[in-house]
Short mmCIF file of C-alpha atoms and ligand atoms in Angstrom, two decimals:
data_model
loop_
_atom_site.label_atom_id
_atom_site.label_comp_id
_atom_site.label_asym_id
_atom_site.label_seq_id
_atom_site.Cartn_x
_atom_site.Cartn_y
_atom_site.Cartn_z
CA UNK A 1 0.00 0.00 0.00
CA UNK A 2 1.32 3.40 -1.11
CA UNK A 3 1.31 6.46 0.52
CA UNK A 4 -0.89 9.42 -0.85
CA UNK A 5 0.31 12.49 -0.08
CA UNK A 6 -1.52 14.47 -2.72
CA UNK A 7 -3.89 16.93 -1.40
CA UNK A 8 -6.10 17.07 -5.23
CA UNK A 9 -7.20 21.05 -5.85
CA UNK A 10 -9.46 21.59 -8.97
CA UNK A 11 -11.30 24.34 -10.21
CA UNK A 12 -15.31 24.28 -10.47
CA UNK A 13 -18.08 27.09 -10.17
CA UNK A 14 -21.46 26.68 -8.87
CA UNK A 15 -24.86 29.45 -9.06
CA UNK A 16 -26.95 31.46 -6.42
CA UNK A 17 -29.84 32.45 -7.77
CA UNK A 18 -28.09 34.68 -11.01
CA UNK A 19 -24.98 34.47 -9.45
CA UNK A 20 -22.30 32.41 -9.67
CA UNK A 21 -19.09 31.75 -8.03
CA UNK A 22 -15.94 29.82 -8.36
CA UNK A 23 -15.40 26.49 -6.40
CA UNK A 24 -12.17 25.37 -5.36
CA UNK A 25 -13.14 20.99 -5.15
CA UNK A 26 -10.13 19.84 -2.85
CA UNK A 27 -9.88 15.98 -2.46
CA UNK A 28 -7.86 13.98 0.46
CA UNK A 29 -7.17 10.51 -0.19
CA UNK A 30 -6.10 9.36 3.02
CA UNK A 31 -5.33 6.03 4.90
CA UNK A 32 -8.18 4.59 7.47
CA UNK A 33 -11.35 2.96 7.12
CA UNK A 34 -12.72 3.32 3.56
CA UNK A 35 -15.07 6.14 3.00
CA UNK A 36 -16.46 9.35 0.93
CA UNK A 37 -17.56 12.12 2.92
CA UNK A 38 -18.49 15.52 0.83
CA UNK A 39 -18.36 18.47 3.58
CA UNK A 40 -18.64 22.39 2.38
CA UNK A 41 -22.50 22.77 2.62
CA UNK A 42 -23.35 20.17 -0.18
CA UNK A 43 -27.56 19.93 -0.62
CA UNK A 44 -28.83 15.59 -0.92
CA UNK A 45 -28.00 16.01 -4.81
CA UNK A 46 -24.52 16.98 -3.92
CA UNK A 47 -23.92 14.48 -1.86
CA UNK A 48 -25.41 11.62 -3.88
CA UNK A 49 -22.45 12.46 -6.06
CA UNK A 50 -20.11 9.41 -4.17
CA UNK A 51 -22.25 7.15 -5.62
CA UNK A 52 -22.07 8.37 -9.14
CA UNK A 53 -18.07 9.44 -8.91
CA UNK A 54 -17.03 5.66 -7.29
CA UNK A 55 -19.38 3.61 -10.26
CA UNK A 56 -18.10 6.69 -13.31
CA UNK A 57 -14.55 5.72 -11.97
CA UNK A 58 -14.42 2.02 -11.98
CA UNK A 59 -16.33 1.85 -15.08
CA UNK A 60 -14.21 4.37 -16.80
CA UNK A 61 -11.58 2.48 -16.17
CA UNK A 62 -9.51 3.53 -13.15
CA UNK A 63 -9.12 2.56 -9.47
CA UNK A 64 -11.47 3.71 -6.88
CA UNK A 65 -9.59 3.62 -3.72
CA UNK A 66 -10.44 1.73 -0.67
CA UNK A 67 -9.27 4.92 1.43
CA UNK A 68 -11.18 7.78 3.28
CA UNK A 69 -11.38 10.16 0.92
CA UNK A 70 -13.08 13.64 1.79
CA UNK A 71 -14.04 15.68 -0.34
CA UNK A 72 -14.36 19.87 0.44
CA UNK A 73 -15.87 22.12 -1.81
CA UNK A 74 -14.55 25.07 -0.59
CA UNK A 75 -15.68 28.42 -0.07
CA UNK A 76 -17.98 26.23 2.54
CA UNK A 77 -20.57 29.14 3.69
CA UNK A 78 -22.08 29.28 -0.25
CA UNK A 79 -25.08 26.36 -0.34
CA UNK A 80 -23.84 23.75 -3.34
CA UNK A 81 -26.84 22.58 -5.88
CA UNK A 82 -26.84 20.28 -8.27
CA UNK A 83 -24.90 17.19 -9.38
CA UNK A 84 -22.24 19.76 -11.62
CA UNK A 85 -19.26 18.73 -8.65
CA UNK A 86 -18.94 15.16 -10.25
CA UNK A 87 -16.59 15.55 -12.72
CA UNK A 88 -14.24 18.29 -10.64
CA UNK A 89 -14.99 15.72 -7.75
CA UNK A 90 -13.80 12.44 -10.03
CA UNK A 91 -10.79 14.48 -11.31
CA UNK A 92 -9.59 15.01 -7.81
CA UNK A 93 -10.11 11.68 -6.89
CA UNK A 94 -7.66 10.51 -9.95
CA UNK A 95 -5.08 13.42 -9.17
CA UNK A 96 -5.38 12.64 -5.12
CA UNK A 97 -4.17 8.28 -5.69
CA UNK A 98 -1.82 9.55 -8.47
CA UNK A 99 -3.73 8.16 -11.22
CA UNK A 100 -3.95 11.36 -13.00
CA UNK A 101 -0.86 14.44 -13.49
CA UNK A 102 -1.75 16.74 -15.05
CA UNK A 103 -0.18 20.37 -15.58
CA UNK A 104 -3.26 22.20 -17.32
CA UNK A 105 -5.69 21.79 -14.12
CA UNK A 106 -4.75 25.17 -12.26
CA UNK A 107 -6.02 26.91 -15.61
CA UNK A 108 -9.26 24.89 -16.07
CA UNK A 109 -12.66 25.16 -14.57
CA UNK A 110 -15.08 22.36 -15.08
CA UNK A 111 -18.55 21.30 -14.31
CA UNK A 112 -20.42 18.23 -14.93
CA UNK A 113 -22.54 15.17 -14.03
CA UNK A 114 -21.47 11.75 -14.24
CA UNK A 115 -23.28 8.86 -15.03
CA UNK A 116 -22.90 5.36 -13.78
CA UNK A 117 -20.70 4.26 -17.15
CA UNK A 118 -18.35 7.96 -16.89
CA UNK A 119 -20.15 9.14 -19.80
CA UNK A 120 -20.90 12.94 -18.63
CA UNK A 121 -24.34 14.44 -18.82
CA UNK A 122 -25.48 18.33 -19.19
CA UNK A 123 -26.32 20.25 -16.28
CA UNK A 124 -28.16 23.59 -15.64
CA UNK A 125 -26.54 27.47 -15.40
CA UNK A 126 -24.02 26.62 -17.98
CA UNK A 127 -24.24 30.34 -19.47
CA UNK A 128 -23.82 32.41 -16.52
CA UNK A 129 -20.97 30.56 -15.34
CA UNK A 130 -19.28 30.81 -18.34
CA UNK A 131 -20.06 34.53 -18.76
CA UNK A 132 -18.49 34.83 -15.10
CA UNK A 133 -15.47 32.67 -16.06
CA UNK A 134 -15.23 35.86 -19.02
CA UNK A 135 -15.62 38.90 -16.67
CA UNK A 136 -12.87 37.10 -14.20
CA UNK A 137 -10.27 37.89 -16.75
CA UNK A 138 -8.33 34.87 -15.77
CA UNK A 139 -6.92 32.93 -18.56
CA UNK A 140 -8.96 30.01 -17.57
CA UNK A 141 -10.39 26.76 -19.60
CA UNK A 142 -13.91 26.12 -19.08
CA UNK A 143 -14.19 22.25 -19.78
CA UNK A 144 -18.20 21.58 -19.77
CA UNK A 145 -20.54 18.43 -21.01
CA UNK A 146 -20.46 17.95 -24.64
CA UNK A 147 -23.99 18.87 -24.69
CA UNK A 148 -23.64 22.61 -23.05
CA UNK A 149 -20.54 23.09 -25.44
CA UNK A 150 -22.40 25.16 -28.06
CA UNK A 151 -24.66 27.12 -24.67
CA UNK A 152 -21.19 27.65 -23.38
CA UNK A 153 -19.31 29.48 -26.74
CA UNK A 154 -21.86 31.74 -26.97
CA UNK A 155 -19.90 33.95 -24.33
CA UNK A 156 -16.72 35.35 -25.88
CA UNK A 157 -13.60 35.77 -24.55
CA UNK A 158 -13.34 32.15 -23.10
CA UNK A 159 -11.88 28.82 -24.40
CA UNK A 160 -14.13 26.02 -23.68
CA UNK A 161 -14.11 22.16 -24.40
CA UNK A 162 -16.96 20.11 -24.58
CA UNK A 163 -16.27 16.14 -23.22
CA UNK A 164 -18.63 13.42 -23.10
CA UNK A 165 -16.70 10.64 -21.26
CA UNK A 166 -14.62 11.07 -17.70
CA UNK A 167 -12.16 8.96 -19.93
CA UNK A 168 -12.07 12.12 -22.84
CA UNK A 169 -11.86 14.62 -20.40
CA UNK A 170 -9.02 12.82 -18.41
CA UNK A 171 -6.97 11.92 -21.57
CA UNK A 172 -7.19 16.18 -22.42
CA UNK A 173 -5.67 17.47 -19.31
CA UNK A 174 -2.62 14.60 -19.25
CA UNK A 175 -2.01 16.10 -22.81
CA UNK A 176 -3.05 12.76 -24.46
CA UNK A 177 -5.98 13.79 -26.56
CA UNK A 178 -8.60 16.87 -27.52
CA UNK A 179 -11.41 17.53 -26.54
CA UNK A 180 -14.01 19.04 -29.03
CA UNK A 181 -13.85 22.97 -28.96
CA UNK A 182 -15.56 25.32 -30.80
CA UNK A 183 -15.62 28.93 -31.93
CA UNK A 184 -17.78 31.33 -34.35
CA UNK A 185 -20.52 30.50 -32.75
CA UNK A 186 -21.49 33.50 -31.50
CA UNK A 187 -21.31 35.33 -34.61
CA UNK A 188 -23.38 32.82 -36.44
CA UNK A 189 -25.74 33.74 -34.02
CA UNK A 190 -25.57 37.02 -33.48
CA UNK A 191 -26.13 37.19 -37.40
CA UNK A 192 -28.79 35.18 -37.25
CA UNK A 193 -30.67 37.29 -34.74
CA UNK A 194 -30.53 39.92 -37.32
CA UNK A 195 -31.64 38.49 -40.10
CA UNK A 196 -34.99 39.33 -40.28
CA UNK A 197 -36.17 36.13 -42.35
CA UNK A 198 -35.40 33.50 -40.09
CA UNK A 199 -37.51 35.07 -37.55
CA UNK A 200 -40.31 33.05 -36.70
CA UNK A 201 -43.92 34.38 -37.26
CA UNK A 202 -45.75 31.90 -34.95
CA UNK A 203 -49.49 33.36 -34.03
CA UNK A 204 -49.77 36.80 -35.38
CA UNK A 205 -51.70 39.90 -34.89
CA UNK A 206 -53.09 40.19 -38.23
CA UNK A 207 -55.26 36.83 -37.48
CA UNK A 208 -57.73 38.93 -35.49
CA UNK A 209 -60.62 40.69 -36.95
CA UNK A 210 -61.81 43.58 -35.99
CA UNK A 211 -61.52 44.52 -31.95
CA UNK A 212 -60.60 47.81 -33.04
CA UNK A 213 -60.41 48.66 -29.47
CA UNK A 214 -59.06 45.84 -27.98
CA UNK A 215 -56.07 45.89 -30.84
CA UNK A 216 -55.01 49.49 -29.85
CA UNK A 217 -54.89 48.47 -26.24
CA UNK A 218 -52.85 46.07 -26.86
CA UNK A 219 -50.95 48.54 -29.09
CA UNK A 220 -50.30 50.97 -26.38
CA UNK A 221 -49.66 48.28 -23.91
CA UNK A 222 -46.96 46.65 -26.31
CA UNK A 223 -45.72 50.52 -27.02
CA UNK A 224 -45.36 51.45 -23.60
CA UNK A 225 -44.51 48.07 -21.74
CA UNK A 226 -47.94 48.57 -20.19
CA UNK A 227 -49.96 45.72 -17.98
CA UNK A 228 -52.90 45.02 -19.11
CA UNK A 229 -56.38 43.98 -18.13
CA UNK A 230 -58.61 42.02 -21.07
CA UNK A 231 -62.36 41.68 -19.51
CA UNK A 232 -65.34 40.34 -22.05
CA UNK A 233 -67.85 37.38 -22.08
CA UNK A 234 -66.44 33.94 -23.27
CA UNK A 235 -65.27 33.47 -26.67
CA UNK A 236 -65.03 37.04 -27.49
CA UNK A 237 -61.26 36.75 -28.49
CA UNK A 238 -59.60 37.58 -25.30
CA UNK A 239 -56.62 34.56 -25.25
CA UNK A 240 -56.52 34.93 -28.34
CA UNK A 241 -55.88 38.66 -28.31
CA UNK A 242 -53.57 37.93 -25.89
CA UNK A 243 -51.58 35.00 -27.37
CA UNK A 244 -51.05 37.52 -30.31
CA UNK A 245 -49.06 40.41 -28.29
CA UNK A 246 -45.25 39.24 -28.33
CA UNK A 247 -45.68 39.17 -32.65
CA UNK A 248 -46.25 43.11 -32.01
CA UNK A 249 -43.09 43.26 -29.55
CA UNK A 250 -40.27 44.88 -31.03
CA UNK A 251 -37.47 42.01 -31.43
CA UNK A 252 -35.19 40.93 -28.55
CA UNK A 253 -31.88 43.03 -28.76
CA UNK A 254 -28.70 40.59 -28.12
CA UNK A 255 -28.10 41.53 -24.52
CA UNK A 256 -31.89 41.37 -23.80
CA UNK A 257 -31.30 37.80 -25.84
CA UNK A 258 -28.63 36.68 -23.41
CA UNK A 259 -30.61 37.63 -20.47
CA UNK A 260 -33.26 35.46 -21.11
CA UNK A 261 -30.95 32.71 -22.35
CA UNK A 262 -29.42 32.68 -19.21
CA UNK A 263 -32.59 32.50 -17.32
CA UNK A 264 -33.83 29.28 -19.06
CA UNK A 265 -30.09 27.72 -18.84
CA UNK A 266 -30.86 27.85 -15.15
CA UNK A 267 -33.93 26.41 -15.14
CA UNK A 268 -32.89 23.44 -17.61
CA UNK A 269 -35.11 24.40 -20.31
CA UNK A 270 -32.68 25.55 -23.22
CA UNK A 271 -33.13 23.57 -26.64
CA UNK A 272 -29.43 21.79 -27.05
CA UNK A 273 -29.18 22.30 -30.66
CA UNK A 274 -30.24 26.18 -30.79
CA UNK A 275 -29.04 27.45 -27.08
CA UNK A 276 -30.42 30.91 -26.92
CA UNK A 277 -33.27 32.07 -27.17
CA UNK A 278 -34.46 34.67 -30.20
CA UNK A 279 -38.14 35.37 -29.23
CA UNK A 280 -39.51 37.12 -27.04
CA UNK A 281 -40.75 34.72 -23.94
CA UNK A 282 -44.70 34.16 -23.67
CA UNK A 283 -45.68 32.72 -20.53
CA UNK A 284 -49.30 31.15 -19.92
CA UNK A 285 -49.37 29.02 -17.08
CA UNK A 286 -52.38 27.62 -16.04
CA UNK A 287 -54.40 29.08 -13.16
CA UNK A 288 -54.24 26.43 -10.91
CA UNK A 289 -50.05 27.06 -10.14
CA UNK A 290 -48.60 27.20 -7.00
CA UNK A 291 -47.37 30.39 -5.69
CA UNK A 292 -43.46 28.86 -5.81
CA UNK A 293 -43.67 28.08 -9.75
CA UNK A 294 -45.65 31.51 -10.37
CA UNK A 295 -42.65 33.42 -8.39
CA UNK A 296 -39.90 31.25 -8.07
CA UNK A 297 -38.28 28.99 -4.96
CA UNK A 298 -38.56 25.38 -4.44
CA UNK A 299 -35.89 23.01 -2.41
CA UNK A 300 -33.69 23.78 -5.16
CA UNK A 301 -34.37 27.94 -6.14
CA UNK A 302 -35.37 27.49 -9.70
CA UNK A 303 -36.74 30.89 -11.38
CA UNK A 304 -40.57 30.79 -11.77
CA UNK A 305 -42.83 31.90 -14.46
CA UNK A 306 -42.25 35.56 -13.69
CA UNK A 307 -38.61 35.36 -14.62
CA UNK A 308 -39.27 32.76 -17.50
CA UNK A 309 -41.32 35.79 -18.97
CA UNK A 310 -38.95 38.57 -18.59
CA UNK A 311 -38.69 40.83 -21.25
CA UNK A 312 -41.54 39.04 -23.08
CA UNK A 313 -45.71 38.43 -21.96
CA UNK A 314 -46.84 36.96 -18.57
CA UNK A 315 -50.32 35.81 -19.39
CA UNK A 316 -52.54 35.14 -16.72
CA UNK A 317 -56.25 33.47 -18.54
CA UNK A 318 -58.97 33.65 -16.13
CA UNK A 319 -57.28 36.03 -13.59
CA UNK A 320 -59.51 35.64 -10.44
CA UNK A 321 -59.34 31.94 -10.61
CA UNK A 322 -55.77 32.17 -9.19
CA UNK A 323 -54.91 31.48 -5.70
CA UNK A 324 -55.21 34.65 -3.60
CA UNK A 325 -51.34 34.20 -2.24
CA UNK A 326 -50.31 33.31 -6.07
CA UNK A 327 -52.03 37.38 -7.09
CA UNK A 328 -51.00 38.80 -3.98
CA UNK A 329 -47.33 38.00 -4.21
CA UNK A 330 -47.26 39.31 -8.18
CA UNK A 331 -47.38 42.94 -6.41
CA UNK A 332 -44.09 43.21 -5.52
CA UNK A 333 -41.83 41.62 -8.77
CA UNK A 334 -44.57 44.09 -10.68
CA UNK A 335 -43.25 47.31 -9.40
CA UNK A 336 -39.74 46.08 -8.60
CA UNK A 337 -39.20 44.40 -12.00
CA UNK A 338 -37.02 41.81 -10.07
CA UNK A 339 -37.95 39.13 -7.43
CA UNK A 340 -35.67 37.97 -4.56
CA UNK A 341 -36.78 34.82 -3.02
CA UNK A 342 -35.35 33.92 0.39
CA UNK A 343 -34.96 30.78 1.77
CA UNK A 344 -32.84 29.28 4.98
CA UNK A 345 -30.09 28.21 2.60
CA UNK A 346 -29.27 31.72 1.32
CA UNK A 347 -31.43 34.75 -0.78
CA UNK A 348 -31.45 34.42 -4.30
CA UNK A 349 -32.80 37.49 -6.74
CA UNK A 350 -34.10 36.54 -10.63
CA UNK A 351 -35.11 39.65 -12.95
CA UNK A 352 -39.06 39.87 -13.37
CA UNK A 353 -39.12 42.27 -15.76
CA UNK A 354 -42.60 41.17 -18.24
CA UNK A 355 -45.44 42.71 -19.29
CA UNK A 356 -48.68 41.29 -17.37
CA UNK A 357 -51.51 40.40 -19.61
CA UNK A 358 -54.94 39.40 -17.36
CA UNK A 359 -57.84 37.75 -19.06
CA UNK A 360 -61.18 37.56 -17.29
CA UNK A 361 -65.23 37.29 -17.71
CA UNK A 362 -67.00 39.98 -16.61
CA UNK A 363 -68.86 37.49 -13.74
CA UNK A 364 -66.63 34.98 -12.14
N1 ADP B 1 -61.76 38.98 -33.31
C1 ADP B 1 -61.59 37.72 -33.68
N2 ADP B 1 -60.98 37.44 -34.87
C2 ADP B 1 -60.82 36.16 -35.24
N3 ADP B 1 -61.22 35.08 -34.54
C3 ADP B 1 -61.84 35.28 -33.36
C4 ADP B 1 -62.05 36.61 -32.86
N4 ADP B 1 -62.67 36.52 -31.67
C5 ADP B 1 -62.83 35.20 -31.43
N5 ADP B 1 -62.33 34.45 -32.43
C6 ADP B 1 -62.37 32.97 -32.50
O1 ADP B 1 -62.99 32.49 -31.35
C7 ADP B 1 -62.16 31.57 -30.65
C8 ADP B 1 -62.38 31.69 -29.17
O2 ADP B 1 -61.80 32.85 -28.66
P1 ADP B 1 -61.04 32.90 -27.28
O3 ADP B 1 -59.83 33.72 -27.46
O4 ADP B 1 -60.83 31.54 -26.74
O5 ADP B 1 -62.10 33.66 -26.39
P2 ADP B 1 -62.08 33.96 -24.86
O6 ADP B 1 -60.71 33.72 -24.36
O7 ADP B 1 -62.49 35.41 -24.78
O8 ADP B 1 -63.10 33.07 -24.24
C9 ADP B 1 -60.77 31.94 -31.08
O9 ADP B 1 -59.89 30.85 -31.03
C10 ADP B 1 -60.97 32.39 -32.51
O10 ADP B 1 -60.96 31.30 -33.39
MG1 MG B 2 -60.16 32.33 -22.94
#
């Protein structure tokens, strides 16, 4: 039996509500009864991660040590989410029993889960890390899931890799092989953004016939970033009216674009292939929500419909059928723009910034 005198230090980042902050993943392999203890304020997910690190590691390949290993994701007062520590956490492992030497790691940052075979899967918050990793102006490699590669190089001023096996990723930083990289993105984008054709007309306002008046409130509303109120007997056009208002909306500028994007790469919900989103957001959920998915919270602070709408349409169809607490807590994001959720683990602010669009009969 060897000694292991390696204390492993890599690189990660984790998110806080919008935002983020670097990780430093430190891993001690030492002698003693075997075991993996995660300290550093890790949530269940986090710590769920031994299981997927020791299986990843033996079926990738390597040696999981029969040691005590602990693993501290340091700075420890910042509440860890998510399974994105695997990879960092699997890395350490390998550098901590000498399995791995590698001198690129003090320049890389990396996120990822790990399945049970090593292959590594996509996880959430992929674009605001990587637009912190920018504004750090540290020369660092962001190494991210194959999947988030193309969500991740839409930030410029960063290198980033995209891996899809622990095995990949670990021949890249010994120098042994590449991982896929990619640049241009962005412009191909950006240019895309711009040209007008490949904007998609989905539901349009021409479809509705007359409603003069209704039109040219909906005019002014869209004009002036104005809430509105839509109140008529049923089947008189108001969701549909309503449905119709972001194809009046000017078109999302590229920071306003990025926003958003960023929003939806927290809560999971950007497309893979097309990472960003062009349009602006229309939000319609239906009126029996909870006040936590209207506004935003959970175990897990995920941003709720308010911020999913931002800088597009909240649309609320038969208004006083929500719950009282769900209409009572809209007040606040509504004149603030922004909503900031607090919870034991830590406060967490998302922007709230939509236009509110209220549907209802004239007799509930
Ligand atoms: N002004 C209009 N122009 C075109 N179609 C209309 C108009 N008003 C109502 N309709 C038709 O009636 C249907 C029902 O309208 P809807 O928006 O569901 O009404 P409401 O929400 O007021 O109950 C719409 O899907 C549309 O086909
Ligand atoms: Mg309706």
């Amino acid at each position: 039996m060897g000694e292991y005198p390696v204390l492993a230090i890599v690189h990660s980042c984790c998110y806080m509500g919008m935002e983020t902050h670097f990780v430093r993943v430190e891993v001690d392999v030492s002698p003693g009864l075997p075991c993996f203890n995660i300290v550093g304020l890790p949530n269940p997910a986090v710590r769920e991660s031994t299981e997927r690190v020791r299986s990843a590691i033996k079926n990738s390949g390597f040696d999981f040590p029969l040691r005590r290993i602990t693993v501290n994701l340091a700075p420890a007062d910042i509440r860890k989410e998510g399974a994105l520590f695997d990879l960092p956490i699997a890395i350490g492992i390998l550098i901590a029993t000498k399995q791995l030497t590698s001198e690129k790691l003090e320049h890389v940052v990396t996120v990822g889960e790990l399945s049970l075979d090593g292959s590594i899967c996509p996880v959430p918050g992929i674009l605001l890390m990587a637009a912190n990793i920018a504004k750090s102006n540290s020369e660092k490699v962001f190494v991210v899931p194959k999947d988030n590669l193309e969500e991740a190089s839409l930030i410029s001023g960063i290198k980033v890799f995209g891996g899809h096996h622990l095995q990949e990723v670990i021949g890249y930083l010994q120098g042994k092989g590449d991982l896929q990289h990619q640049t241009g993105n962005l412009e191909k984008l950006r240019k895309k953004l711009f040209d007008n054709d490949e904007v998609d007309v989905g539901l349009d306002f021409s479809d509705i016939k007359g409603q003069k008046q209704a039109k040219r409130a909906l005019e002014i509303a869209a004009a002036g970033g104005h809430n509105i109120l839509l109140v008529g007997p049923p089947g008189t056009g108001k969701t549909m009216l309503a449905k119709r208002l972001p194809s009046i909306l000017p078109p999302l500028t590229w920071d306003e674009c990025l926003e958003v994007s960023k929003i939806y790469s927290l809560a999971g919900l950007l497309p893979k292939n097309n990472p960003i989103i062009f349009s602006r957001p229309f939000r319609s959920p239906h009126h029996t929500a909870s006040p936590g998915s209207i506004i935003g919270g959970g175990k897990n602070p995920r941003p709720g419909e308010i911020s999913l709408a931002t800088h597009g349409v909240l649309f609320l169809d038969e208004l006083p059928e929500f719950h009282r607490d769900v209409l009572e807590a809209l007040r606040q994001p509504l004149e603030e723009k922004i909503v900031t959720i607090t919870r034991t683990s830590g406060s967490f602010s998302y922007p709230a910034n939509f236009i509110l669009v209220g549907a209802m009969n004239p007799c509930p």
